[in-house]
Each structure stands twice: as structure tokens, then as C-alpha cells.
PDB file of N, CA and C in Angstrom:
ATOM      1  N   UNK A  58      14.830  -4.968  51.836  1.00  0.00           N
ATOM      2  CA  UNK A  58      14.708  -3.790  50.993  1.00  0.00           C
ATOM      3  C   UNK A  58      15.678  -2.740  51.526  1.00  0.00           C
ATOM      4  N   UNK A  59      16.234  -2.165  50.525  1.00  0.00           N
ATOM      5  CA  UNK A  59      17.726  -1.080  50.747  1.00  0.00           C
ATOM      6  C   UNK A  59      16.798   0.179  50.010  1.00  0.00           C
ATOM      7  N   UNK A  60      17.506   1.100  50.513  1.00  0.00           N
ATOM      8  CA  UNK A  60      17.379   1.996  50.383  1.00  0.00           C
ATOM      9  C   UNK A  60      18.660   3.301  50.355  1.00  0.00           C
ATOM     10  N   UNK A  61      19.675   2.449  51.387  1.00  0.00           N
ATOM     11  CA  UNK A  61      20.820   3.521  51.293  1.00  0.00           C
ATOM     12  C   UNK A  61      21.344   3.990  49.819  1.00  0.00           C
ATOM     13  N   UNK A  62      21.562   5.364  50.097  1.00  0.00           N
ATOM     14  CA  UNK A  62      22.102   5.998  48.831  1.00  0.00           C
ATOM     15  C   UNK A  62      23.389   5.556  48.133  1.00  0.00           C
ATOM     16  N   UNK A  63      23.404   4.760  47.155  1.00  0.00           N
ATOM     17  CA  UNK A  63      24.365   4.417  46.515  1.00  0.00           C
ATOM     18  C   UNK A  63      25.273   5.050  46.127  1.00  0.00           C
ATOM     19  N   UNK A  64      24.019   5.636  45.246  1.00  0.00           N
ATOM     20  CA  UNK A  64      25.280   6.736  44.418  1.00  0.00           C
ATOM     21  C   UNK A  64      25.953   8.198  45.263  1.00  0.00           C
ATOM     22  N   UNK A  65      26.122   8.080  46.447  1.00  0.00           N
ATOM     23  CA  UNK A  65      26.452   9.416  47.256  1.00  0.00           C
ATOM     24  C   UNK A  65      28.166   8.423  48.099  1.00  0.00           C
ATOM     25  N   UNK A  66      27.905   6.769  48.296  1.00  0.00           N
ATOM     26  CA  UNK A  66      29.027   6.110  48.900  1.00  0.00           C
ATOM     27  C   UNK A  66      29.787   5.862  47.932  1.00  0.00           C
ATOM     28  N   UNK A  67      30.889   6.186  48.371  1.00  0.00           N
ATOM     29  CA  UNK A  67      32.338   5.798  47.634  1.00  0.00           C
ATOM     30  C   UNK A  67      32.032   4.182  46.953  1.00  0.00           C
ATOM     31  N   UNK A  68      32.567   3.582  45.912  1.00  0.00           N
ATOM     32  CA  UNK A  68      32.631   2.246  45.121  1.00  0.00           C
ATOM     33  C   UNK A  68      33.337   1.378  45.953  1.00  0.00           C
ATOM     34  N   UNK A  69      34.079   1.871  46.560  1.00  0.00           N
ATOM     35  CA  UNK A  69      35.034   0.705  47.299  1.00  0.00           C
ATOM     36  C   UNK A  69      33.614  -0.048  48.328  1.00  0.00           C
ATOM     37  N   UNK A  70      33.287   0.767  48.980  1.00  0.00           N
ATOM     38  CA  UNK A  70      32.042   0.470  50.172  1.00  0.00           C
ATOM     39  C   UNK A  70      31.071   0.159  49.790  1.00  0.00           C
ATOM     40  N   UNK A  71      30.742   0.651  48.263  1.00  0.00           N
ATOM     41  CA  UNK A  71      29.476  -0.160  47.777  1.00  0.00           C
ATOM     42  C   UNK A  71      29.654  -1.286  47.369  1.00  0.00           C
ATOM     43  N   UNK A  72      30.311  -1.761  46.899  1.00  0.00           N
ATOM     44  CA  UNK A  72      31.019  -3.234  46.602  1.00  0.00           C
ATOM     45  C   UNK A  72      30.846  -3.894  48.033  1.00  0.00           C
ATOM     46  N   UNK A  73      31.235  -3.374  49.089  1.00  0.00           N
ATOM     47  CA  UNK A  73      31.430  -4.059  50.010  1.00  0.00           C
ATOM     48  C   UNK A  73      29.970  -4.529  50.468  1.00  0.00           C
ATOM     49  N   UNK A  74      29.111  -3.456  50.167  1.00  0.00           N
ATOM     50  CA  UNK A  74      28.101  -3.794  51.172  1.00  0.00           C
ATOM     51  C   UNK A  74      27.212  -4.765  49.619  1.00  0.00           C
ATOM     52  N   UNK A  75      27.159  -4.593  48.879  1.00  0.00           N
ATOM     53  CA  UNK A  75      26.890  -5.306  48.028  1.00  0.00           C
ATOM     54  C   UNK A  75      27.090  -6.853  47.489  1.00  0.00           C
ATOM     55  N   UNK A  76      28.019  -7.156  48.077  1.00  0.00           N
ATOM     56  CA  UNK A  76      28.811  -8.309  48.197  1.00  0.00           C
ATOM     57  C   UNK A  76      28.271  -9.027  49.459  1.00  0.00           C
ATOM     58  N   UNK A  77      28.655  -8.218  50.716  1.00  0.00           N
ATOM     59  CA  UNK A  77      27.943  -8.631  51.771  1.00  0.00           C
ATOM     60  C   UNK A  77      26.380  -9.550  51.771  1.00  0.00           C
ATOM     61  N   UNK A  78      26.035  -8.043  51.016  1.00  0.00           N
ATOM     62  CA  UNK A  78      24.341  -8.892  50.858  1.00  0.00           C
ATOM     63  C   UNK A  78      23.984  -9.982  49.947  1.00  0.00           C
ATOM     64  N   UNK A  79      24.675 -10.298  49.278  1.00  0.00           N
ATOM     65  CA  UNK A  79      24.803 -10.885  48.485  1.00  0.00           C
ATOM     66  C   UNK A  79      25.177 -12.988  49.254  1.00  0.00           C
ATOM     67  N   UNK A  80      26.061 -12.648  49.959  1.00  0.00           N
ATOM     68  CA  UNK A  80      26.572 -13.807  50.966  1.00  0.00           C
ATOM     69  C   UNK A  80      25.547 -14.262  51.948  1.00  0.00           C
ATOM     70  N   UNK A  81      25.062 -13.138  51.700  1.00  0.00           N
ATOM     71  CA  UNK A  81      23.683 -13.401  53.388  1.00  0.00           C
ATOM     72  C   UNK A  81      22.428 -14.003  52.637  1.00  0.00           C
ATOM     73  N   UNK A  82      22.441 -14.185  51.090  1.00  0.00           N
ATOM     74  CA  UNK A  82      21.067 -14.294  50.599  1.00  0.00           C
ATOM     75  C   UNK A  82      21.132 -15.664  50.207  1.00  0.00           C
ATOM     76  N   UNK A  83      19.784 -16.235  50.426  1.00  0.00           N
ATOM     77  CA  UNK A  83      19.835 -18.093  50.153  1.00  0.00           C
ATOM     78  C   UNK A  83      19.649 -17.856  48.807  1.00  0.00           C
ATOM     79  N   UNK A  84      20.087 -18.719  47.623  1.00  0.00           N
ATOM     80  CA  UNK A  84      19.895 -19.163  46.201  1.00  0.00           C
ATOM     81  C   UNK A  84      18.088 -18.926  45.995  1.00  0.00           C
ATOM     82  N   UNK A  85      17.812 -18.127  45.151  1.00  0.00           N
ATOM     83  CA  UNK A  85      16.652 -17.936  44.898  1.00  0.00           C
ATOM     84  C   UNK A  85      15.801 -16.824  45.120  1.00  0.00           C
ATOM     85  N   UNK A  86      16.692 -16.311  46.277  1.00  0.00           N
ATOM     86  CA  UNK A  86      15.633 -15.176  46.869  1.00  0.00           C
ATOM     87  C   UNK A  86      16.644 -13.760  45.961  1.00  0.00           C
ATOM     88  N   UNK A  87      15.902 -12.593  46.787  1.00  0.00           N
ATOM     89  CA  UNK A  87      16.233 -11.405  46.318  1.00  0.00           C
ATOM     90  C   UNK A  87      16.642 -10.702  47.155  1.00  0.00           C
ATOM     91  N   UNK A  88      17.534  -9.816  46.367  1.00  0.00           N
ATOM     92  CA  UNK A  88      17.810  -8.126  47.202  1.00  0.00           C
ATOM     93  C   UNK A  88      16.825  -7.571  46.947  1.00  0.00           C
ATOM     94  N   UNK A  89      16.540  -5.639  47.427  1.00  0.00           N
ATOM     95  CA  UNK A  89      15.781  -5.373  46.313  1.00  0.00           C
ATOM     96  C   UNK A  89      16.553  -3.565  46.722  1.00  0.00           C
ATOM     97  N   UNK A  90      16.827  -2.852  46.331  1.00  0.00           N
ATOM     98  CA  UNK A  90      17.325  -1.433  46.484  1.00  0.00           C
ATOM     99  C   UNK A  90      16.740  -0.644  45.573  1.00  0.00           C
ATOM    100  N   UNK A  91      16.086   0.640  46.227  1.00  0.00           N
ATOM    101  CA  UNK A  91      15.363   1.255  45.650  1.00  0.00           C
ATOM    102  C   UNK A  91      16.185   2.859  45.853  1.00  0.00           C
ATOM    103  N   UNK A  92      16.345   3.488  44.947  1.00  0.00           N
ATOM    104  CA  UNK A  92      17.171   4.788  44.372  1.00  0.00           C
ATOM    105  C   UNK A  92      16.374   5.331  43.339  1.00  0.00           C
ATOM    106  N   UNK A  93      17.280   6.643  43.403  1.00  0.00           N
ATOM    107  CA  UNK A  93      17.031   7.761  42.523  1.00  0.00           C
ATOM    108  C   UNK A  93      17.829   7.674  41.268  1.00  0.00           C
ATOM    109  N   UNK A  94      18.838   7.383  41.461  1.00  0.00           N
ATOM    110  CA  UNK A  94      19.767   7.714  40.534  1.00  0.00           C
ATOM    111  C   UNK A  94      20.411   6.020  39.373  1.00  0.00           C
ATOM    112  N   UNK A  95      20.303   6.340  38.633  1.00  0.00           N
ATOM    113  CA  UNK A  95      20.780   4.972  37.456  1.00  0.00           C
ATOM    114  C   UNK A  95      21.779   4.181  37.648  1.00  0.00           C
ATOM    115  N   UNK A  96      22.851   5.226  38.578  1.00  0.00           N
ATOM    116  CA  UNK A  96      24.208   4.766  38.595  1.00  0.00           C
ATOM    117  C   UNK A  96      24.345   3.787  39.683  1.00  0.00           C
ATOM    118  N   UNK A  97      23.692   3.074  40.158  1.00  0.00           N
ATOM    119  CA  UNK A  97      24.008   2.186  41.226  1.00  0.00           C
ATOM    120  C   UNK A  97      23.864   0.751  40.303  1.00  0.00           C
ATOM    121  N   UNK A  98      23.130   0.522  39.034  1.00  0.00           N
ATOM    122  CA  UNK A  98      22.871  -0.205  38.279  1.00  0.00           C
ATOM    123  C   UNK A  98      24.755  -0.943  38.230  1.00  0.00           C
ATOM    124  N   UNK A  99      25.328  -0.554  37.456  1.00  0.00           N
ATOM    125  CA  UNK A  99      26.543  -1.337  37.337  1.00  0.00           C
ATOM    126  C   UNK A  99      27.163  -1.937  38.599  1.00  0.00           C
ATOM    127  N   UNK A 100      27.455  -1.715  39.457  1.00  0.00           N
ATOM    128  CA  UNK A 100      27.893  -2.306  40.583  1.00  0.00           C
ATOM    129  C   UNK A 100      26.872  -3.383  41.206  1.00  0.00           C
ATOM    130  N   UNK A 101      25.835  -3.361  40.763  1.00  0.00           N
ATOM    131  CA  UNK A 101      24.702  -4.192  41.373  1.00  0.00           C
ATOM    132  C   UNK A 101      25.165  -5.497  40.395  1.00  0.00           C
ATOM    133  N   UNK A 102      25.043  -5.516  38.580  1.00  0.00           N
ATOM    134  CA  UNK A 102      24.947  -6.254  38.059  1.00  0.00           C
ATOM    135  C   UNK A 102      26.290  -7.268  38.199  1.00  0.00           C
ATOM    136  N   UNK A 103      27.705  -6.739  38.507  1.00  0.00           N
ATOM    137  CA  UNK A 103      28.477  -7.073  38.675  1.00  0.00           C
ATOM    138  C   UNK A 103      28.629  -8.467  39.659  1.00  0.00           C
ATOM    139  N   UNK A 104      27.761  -7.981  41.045  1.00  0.00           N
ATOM    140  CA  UNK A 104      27.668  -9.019  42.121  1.00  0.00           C
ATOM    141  C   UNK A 104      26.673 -10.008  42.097  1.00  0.00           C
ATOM    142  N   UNK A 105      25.575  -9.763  41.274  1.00  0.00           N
ATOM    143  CA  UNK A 105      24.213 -10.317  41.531  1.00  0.00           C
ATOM    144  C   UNK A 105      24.229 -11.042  40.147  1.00  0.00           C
ATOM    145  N   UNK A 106      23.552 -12.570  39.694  1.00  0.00           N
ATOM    146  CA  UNK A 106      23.351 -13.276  39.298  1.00  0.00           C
ATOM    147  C   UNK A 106      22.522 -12.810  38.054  1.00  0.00           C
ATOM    148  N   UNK A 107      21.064 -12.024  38.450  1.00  0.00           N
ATOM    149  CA  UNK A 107      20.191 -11.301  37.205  1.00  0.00           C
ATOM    150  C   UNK A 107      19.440 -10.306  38.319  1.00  0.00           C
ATOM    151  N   UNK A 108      19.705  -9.274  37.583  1.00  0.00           N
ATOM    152  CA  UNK A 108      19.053  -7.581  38.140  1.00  0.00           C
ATOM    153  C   UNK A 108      18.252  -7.532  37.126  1.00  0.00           C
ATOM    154  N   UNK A 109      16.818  -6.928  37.753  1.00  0.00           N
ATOM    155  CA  UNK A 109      15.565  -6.647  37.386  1.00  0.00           C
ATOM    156  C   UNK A 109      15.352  -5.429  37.268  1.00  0.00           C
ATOM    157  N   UNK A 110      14.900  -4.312  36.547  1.00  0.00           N
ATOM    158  CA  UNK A 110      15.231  -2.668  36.791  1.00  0.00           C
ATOM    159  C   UNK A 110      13.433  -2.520  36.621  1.00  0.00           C
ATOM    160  N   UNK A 111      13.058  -1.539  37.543  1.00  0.00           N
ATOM    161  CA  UNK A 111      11.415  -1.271  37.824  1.00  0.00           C
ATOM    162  C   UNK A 111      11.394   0.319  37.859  1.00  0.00           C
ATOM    163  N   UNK A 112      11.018   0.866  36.799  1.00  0.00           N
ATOM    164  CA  UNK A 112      10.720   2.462  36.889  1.00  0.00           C
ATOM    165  C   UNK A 112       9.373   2.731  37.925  1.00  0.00           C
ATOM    166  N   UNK A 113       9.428   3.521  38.764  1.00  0.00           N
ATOM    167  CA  UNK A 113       8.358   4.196  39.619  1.00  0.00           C
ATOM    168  C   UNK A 113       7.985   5.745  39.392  1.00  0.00           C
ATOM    169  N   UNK A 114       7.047   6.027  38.606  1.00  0.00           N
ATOM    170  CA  UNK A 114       6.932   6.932  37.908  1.00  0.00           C
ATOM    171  C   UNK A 114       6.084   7.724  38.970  1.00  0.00           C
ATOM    172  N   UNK A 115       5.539   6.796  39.276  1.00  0.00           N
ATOM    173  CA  UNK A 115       4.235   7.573  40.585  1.00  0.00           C
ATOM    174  C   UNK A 115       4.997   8.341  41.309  1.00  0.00           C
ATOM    175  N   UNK A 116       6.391   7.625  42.451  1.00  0.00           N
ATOM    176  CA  UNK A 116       6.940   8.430  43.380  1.00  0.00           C
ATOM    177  C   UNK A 116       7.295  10.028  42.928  1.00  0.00           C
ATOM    178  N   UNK A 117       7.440  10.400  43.711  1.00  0.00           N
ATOM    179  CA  UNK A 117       7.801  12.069  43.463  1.00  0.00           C
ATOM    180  C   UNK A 117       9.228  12.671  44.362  1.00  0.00           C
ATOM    181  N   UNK A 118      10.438  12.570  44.084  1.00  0.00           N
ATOM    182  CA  UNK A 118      10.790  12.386  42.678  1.00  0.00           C
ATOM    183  C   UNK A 118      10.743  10.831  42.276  1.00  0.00           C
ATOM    184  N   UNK A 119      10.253  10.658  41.147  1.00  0.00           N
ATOM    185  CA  UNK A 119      10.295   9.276  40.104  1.00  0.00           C
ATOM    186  C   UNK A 119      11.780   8.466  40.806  1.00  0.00           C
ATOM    187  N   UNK A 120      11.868   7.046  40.730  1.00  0.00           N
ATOM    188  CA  UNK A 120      12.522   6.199  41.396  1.00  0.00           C
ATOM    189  C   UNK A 120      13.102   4.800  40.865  1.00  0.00           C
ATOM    190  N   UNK A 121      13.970   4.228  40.710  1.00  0.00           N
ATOM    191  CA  UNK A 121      14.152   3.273  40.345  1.00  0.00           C
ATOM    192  C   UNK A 121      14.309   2.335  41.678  1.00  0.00           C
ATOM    193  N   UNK A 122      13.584   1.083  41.151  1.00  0.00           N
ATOM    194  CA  UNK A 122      13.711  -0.310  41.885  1.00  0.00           C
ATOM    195  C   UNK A 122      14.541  -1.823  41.641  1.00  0.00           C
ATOM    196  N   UNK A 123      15.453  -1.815  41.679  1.00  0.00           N
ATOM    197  CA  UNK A 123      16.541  -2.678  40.892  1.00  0.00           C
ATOM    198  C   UNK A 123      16.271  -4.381  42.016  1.00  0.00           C
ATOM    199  N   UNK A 124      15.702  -5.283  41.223  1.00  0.00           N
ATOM    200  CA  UNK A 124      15.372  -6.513  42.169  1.00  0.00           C
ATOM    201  C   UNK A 124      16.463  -7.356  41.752  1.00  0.00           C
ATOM    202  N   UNK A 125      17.265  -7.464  42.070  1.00  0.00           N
ATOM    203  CA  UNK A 125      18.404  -8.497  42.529  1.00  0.00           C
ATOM    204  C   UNK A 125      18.538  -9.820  42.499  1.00  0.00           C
ATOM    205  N   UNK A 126      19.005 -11.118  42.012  1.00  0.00           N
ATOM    206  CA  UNK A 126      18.490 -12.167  42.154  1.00  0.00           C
ATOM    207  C   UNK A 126      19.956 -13.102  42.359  1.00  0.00           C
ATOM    208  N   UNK A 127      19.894 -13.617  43.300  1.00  0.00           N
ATOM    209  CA  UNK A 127      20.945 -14.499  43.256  1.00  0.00           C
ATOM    210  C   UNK A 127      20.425 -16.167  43.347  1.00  0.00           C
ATOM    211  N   UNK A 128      20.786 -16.771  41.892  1.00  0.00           N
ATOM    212  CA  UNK A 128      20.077 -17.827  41.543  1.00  0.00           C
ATOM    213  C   UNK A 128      21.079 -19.316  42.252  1.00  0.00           C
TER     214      UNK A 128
END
């Protein structure tokens, strides 16, 4: 589970680390990165196989949970 702020790192580095995690994960399992902001969505879908998007309405401020899947 991630948590670093996406949308605050430059694209070049999010790619990177996105990619990264991506190499480290066995077929089947998941990422899972949890943010504030929408915009981390495209760079996720790009690397990852099928992204899952989970609104958290409870948290304060409200949160998105993007589950990752590399099949």
C-alpha cells in the first residue's frame, strides 16, 4: 500500500516509481495507492494491466483508492 503523493512528484518520477512497482509484482496480485487527488489515475492506468478506482467518503478529507492489477 502507497501512499506517496503523486500528484505533488514530477511525471518523469512517477512513471518511474510506477513502473518499478509494477516489475516487483507477481501476475495476479496488486498495487494499491491511496490519494487525494484524481490525477494520479492516468499514469497508473498506463502501467498497470486493470485499475480499480474506490471512493472513501468516510476519510476526512474524502480519498481515493486506486487497486492496481497486474494480470
Amino acid at each position: 500500500v502507497s501512499s506517496l503523493p503523486l500528484a505533488i512528484i514530477p511525471n518523469s518520477i512517477v512513471t518511474r516509481i510506477i513502473s518499478r512497482s509494477y516489475s516487483f509484482l507477481k501476475k495476479g496480485n496488486a498495487y494499491i495507492q491511496f490519494q487525494y487527488s484524481p490525477r494520479s489515475l492516468a499514469p497508473l492506468k498506463r502501467v498497470f494491466d486493470k485499475v480499480d478506482v474506490k471512493f472513501t467518503a468516510i476519510n476526512v478529507p474524502p480519498a481515493l483508492v486506486y487497486v492496481c492489477w497486474k494480470k
